[in-house]
Short mmCIF file of C-alpha atoms in Angstrom, two decimals:
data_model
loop_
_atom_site.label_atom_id
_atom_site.label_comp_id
_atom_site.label_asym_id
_atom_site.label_seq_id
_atom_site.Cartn_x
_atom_site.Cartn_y
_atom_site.Cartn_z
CA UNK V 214 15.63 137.26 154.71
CA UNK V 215 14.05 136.81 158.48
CA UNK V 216 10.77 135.42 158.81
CA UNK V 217 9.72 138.50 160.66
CA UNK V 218 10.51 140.17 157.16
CA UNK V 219 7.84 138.17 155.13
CA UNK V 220 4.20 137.68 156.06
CA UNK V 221 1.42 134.36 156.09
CA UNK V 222 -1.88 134.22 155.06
CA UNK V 223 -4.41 131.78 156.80
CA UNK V 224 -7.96 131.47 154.81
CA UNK V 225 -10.30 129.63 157.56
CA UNK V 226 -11.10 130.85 161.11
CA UNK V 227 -11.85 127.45 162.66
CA UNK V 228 -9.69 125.78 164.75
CA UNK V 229 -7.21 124.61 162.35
CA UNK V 230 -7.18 127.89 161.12
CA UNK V 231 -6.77 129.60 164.08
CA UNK V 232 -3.83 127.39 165.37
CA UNK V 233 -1.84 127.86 162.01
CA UNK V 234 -1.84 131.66 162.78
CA UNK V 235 -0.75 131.33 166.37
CA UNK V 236 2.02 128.96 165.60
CA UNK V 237 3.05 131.69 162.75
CA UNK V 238 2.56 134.70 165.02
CA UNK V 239 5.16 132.82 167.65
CA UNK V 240 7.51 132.39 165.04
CA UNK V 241 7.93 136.05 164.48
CA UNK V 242 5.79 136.35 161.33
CA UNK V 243 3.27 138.88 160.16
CA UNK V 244 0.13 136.83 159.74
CA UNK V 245 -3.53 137.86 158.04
CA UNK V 246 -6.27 135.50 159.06
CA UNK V 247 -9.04 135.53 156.66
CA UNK V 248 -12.74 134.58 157.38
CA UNK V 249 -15.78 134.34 155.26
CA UNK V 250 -18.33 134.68 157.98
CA UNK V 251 -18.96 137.53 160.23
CA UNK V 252 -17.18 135.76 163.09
CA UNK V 253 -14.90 133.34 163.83
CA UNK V 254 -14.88 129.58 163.88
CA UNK V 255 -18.75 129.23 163.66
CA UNK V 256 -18.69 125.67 163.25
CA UNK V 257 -16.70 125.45 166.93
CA UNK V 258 -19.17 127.14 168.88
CA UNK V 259 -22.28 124.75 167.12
CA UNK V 260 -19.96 121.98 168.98
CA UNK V 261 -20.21 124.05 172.42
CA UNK V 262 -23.71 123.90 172.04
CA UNK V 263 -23.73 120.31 173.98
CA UNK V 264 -20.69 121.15 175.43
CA UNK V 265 -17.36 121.09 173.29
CA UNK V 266 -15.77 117.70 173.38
CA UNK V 267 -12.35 118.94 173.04
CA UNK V 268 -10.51 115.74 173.09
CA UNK V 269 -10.40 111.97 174.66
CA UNK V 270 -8.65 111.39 177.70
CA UNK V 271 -7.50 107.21 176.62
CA UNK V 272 -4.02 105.91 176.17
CA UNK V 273 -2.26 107.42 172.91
CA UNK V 274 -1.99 104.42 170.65
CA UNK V 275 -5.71 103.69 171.14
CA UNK V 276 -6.63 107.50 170.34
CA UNK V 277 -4.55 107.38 167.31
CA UNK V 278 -6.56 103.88 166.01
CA UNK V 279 -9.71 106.02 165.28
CA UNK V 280 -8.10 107.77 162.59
CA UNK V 281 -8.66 106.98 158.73
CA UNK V 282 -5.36 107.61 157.11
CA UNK V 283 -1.34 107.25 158.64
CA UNK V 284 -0.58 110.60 157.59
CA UNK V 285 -3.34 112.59 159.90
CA UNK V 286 -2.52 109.58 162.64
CA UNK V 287 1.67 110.37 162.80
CA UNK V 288 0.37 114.51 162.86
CA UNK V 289 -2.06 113.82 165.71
CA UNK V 290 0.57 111.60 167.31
CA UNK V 291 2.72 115.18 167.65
CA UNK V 292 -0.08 116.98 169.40
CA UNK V 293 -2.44 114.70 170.85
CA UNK V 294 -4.99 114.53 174.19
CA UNK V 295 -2.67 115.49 176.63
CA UNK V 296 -1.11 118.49 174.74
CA UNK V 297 -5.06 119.53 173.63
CA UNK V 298 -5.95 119.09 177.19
CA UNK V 299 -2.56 121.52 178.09
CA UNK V 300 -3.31 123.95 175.48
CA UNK V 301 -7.17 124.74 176.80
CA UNK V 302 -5.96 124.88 180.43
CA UNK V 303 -3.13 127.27 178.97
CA UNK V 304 -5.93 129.74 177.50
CA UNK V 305 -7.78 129.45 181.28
CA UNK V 306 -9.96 126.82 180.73
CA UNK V 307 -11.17 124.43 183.37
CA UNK V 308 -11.81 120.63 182.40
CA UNK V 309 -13.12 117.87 183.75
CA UNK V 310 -13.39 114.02 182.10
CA UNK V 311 -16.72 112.55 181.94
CA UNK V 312 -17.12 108.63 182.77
CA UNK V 313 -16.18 107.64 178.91
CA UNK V 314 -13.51 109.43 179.06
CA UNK V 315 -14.39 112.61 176.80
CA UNK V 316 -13.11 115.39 178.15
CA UNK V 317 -15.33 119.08 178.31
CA UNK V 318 -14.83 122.41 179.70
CA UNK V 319 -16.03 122.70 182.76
CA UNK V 320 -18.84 125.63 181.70
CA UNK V 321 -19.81 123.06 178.54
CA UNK V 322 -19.24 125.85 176.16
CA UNK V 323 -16.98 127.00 173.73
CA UNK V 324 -17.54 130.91 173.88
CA UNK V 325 -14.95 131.67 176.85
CA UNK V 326 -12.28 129.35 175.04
CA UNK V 327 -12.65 131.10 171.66
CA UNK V 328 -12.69 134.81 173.27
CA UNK V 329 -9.79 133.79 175.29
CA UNK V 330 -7.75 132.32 172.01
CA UNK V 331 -8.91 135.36 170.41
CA UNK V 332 -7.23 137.78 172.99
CA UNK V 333 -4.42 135.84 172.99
CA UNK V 334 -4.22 135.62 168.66
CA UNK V 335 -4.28 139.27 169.11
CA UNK V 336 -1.76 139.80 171.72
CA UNK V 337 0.79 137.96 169.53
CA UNK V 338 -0.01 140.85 166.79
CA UNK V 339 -2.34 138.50 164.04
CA UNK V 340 -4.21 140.54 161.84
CA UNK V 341 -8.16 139.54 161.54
CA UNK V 342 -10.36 140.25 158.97
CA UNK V 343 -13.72 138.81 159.02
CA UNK V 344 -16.05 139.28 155.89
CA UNK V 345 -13.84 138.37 153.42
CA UNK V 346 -14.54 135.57 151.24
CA UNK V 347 -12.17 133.41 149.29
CA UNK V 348 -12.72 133.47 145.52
CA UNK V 349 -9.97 131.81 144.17
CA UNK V 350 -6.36 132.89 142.08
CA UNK V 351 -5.96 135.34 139.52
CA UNK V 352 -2.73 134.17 138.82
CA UNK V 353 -0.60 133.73 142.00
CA UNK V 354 -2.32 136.47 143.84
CA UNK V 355 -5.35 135.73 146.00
CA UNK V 356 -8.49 137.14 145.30
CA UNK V 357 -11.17 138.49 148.41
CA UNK V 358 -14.35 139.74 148.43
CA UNK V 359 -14.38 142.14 151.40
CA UNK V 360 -16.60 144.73 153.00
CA UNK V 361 -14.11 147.20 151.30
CA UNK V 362 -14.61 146.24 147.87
CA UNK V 363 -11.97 143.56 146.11
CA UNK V 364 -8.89 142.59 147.60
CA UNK V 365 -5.65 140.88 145.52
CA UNK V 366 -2.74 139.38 148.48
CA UNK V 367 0.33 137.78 147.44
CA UNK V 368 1.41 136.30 150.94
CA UNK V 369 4.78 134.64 151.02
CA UNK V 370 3.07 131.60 152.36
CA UNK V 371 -0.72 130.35 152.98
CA UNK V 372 -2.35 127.97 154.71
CA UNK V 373 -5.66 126.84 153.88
CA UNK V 374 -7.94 126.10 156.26
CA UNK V 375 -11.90 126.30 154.77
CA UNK V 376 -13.07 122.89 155.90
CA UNK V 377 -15.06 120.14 154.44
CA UNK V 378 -18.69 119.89 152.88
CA UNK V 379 -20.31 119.45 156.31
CA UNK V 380 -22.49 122.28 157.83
CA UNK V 381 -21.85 124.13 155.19
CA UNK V 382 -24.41 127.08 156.31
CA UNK V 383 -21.84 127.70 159.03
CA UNK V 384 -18.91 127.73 156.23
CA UNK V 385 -17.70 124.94 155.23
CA UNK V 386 -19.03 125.02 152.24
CA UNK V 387 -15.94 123.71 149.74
CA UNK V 388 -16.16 126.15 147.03
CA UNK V 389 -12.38 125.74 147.05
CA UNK V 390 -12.68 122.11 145.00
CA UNK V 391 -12.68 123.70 141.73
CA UNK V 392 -10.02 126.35 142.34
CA UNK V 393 -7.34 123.80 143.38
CA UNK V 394 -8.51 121.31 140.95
CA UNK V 395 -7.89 123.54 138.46
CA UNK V 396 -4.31 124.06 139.78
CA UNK V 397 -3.65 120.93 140.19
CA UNK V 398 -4.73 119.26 143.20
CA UNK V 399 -5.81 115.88 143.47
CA UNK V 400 -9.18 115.68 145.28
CA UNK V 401 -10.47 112.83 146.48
CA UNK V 402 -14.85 113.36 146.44
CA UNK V 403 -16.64 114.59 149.66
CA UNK V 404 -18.84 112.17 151.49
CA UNK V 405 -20.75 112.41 154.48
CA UNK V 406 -19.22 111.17 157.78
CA UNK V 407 -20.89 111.14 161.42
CA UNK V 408 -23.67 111.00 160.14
CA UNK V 409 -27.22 109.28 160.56
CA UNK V 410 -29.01 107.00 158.21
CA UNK V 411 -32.34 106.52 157.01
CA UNK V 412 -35.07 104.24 157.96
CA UNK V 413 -38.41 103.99 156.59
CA UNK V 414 -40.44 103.72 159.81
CA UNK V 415 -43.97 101.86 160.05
CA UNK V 416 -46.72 104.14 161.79
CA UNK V 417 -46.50 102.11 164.90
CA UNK V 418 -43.05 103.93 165.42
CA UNK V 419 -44.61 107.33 166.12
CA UNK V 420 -44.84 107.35 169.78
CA UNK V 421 -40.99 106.42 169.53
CA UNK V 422 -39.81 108.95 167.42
CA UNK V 423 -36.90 111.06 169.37
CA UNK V 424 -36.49 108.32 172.13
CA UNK V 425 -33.05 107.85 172.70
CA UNK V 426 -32.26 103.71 172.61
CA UNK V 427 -29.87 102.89 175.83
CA UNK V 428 -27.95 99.52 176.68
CA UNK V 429 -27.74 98.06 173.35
CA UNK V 430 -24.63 96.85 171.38
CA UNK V 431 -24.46 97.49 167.98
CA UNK V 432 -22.90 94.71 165.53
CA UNK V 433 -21.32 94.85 162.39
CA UNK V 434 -19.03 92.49 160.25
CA UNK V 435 -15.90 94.33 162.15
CA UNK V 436 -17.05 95.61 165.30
CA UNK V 437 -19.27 94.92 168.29
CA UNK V 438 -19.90 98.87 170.50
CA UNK V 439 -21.82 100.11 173.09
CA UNK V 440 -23.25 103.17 172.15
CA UNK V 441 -26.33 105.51 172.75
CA UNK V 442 -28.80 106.64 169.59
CA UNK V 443 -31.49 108.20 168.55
CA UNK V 444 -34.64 107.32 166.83
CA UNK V 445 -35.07 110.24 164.91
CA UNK V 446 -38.43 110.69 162.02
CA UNK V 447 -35.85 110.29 159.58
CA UNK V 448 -33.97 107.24 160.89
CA UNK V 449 -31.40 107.12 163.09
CA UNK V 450 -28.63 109.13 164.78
CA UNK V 451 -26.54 109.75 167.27
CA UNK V 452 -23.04 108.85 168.77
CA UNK V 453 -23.41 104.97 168.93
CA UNK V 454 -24.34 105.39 164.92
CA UNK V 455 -21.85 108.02 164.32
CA UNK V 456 -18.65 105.52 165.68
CA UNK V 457 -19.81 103.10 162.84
CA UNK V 458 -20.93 105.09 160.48
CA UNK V 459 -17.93 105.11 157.52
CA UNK V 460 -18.46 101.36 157.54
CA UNK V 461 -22.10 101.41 157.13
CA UNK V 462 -21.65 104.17 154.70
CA UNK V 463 -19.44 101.53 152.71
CA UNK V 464 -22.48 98.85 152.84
CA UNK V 465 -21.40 97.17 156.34
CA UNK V 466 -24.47 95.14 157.38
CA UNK V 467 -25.92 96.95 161.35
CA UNK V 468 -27.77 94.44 163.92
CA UNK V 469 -28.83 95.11 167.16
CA UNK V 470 -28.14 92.90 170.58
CA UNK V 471 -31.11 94.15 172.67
CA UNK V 472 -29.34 92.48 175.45
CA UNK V 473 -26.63 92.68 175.47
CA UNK V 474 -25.89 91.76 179.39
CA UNK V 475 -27.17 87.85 178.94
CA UNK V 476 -26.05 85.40 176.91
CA UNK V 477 -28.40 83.54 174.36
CA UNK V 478 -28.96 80.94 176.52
CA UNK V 479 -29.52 82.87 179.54
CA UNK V 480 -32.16 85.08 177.91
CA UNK V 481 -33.71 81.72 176.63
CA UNK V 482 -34.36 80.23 179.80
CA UNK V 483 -36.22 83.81 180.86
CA UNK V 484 -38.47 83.67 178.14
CA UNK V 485 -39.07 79.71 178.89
CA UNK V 486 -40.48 80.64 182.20
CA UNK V 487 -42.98 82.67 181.21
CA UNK V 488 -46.24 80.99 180.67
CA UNK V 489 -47.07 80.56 176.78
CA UNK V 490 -50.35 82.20 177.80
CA UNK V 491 -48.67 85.27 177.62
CA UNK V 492 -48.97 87.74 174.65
CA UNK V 493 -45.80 87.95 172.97
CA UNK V 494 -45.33 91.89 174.34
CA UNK V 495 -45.66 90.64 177.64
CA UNK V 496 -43.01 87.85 177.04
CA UNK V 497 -40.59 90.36 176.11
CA UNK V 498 -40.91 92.85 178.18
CA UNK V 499 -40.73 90.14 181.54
CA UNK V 500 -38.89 87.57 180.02
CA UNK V 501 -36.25 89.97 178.27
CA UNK V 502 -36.55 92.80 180.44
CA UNK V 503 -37.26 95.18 177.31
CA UNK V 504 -37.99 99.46 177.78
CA UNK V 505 -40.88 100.24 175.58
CA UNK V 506 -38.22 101.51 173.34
CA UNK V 507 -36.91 98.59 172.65
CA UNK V 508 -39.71 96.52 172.68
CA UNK V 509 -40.88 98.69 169.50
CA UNK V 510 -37.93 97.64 167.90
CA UNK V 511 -38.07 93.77 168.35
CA UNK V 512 -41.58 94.71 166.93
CA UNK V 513 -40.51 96.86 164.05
CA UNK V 514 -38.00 95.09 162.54
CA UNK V 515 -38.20 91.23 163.96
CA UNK V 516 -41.63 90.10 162.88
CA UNK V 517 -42.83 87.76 162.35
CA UNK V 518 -41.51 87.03 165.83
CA UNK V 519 -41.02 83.26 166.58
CA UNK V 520 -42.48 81.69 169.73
CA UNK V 521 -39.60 79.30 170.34
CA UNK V 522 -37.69 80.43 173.13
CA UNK V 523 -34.45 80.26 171.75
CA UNK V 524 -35.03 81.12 168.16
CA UNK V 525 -36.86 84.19 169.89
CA UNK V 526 -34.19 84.34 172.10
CA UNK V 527 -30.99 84.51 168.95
CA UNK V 528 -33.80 87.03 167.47
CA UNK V 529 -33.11 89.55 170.02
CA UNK V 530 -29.30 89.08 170.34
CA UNK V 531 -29.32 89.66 166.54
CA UNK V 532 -31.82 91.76 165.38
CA UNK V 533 -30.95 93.12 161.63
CA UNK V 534 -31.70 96.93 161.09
CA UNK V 535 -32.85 97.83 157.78
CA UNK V 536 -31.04 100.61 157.27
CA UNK V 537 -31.61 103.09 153.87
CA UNK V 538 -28.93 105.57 152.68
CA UNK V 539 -26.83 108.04 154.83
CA UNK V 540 -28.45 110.91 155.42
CA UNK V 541 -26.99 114.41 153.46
CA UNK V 542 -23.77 115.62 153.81
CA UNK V 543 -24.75 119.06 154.80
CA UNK V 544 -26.63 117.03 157.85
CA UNK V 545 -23.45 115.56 158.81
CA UNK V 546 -21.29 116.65 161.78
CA UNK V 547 -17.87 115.52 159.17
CA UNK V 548 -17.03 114.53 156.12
CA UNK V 549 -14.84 112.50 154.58
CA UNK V 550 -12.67 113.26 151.36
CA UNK V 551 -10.59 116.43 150.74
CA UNK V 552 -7.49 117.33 149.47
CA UNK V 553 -5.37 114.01 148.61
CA UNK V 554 -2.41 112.40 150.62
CA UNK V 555 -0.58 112.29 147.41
CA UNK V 556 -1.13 116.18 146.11
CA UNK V 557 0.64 117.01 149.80
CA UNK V 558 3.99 116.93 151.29
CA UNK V 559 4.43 115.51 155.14
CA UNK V 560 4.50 119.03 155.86
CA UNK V 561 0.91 119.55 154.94
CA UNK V 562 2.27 121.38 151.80
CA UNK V 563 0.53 121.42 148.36
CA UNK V 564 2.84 119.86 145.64
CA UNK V 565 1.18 122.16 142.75
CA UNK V 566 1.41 124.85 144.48
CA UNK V 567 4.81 125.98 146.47
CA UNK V 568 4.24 127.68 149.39
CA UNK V 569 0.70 126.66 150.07
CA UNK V 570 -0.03 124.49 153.11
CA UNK V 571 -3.53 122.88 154.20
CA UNK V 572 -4.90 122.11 157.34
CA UNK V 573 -8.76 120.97 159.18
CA UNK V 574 -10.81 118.98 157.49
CA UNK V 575 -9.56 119.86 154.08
CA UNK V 576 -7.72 116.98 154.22
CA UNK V 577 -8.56 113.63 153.44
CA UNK V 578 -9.52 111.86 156.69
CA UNK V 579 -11.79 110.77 158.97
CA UNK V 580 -12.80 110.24 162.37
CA UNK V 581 -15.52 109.65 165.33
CA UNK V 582 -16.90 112.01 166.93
CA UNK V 583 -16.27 112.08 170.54
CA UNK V 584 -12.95 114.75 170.53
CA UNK V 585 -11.24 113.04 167.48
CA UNK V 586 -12.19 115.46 165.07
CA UNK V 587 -11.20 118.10 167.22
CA UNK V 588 -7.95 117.32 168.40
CA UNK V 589 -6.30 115.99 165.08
CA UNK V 590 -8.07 119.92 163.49
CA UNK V 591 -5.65 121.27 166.14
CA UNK V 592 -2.65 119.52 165.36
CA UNK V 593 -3.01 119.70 161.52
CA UNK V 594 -3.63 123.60 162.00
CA UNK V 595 0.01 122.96 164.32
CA UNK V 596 2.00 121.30 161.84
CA UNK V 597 1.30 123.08 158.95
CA UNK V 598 1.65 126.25 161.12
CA UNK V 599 5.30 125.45 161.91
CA UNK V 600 5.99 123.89 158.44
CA UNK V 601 5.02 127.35 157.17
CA UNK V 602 7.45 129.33 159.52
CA UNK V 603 10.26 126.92 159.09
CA UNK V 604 9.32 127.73 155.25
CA UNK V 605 9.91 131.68 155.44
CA UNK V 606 12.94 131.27 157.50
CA UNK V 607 14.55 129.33 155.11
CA UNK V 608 17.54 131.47 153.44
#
């Protein structure tokens, strides 16, 4: 029997999702694409929102090192920043690469991406339905809640694409966990990833709160990065947090270098020159050069302050953050945990069940933000795609 003769289900409009059908459609296969919400890939247009990082434009092998498991890396490897770069410009959308590298659409939104993938999902004869909400097996068949009442499918093959526990307001909610459990399927706990963490500020933080902290470098056990973050009422986010944030989750240790430009020594023999008249504000902010923002932090979490120049001085280049627990997981941009390594095949296939493929961020992995999530969503949503087709045309 021809593919063309047997027809795919896809459960998930995001990106993974929505790649799965189109590699199906090309492959001559009648494909359903199934979404809870009342439009598509919800989750992709909150990304747009500050301008869809689609992907990273860095050498390969240092892409691949941001990912948590070999499995997700070798899949990525297949489909990685050039080909995600290709495949955007293919639908008609303009990039450009910002100074770190990240690479945006040109209009720093998603909208004219999605319509255009849309059209073209369409063109190549996929079947949408929107509305209709996963709600497990009854038996092999698959069981919808739809606008026209309940709906039983017994596809040949489906890919599962519903997401993690993050945002899950815009649908990823993982109401699936039980459902496969039940059938089988190892799954390893959701936790929250890219996320922020608490702090429990002192009141002398207020005028701070939402002040963005610039030009420090932020140590752990493992890693020394440059990265932008927030001070947020609840703690603190943002990107330069995010990049560390499934080793603080584990208990990793966070200090701050608020400069991160001079050595110890150098900063030292800045704060020596000032006269000991001074107040100790005024010594940092001429003899270290600190913004008001970081000034409150030396404040906030350093005192009591020493006066000797260079303990004051190692002070700064190592200031300890006290940080508190991660904040929620339906706060955070990813998660981490998902469907198992070891309930899959290679091919993205669920052992327990034959004929069942998963894609996204059902799967167990992780990564930054900054177009890693993104781009390994697409390739997943590619491999399984083609593992799925080369499935149905199997004799």
């Amino acid at each position: 029997m021809s593919a063309a003769a047997k027809s795919a289900l896809v459960i998930g409009g995001g990106p993974a999702g929505l790649m799965a059908a189109e590699e199906l459609a090309r492959a001559g296969v009648p494909v359903t694409l199934a979404e809870a919400k009342p439009t598509l890939a919800r989750k992709f247009l909150m990304a747009g929102k500050s301008g869809l990082n689609l992907t990273r434009d860095e050498p390969l092998d240092a892409f691949l090192s941001h990912y948590s498991h070999p499995q997700i890396t070798a899949i990525t490897r297949e489909f990685g920043p050039e080909a995600t770069q290709s495949f955007a410009r293919d639908l008609g959308v303009e990039l450009f690469t910002g100074s770190t590298g990240r690479v945006f659409p040109t209009v720093m939104k998603a909208s004219p991406m999605l319509r255009a993938w849309i059209a073209r999902l369409e063109s190549l004869g996929v079947t949408i339905r929107t509305r209709w909400r996963w709600q497990g097996f009854d038996g092999a068949a698959l069981i919808f809640d739809t606008p026209e009442g309940r709906q039983s499918l017994r596809p040949d093959a489906t890919i599962l694409a519903l997401g993690g526990a993050s945002w899950p307001r815009l649908g990823s909610d993982a109401a699936w966990v039980p459902w496969l459990s039940a059938k089988g399927v190892e799954i390893t706990p959701f936790t929250p990833a890219n996320m922020g963490f608490e702090i429990d500020w002192s009141a002398h933080m207020t005028n701070q709160l939402g002040q963005p902290v610039k030009g420090a470098a932020l140590i752990t056990p493992t890693r020394r990065t440059r990265g932008e973050f927030v001070i947020s009422e609840r703690g603190l986010e943002g990107g330069g947090i995010y990049e560390l944030s499934a080793e603080l989750r584990e208990g990793a240790p966070l200090s701050l270098d608020l400069a991160p430009d001079q050595t110890t020594e150098d900063l030292a023999a800045r704060l020596t020159k000032i006269p000991p008249k001074q107040s100790l504000t005024n010594r940092l902010r001429k003899g270290a050069k600190l913004d008001p923002v970081k000034l409150a932090l030396a404040l906030e979490w350093g005192r009591p302050l020493p006066k000797d120049p260079e303990q004051l001085a190692a002070t700064l280049k190592s200031l300890p953050v006290p940080l508190g627990p991660p904040r929620p997981i339906a706060e955070a941009i990813s998660s981490a945990g998902g469907i198992a390594w070891g309930s899959l095949t290679d091919d993205l296939e669920l052992t327990a069940l034959p004929g069942v493929f998963a894609a996204g961020e059902m799967l167990d992995w992780e990564a930054p933000t900054g177009g890693y999530l993104l781009t390994a969503c697409l390739a997943s949503g590619r491999h399984a795609g083609r593992a799925a087709a080369q499935r149905l045309s199997s004799p």
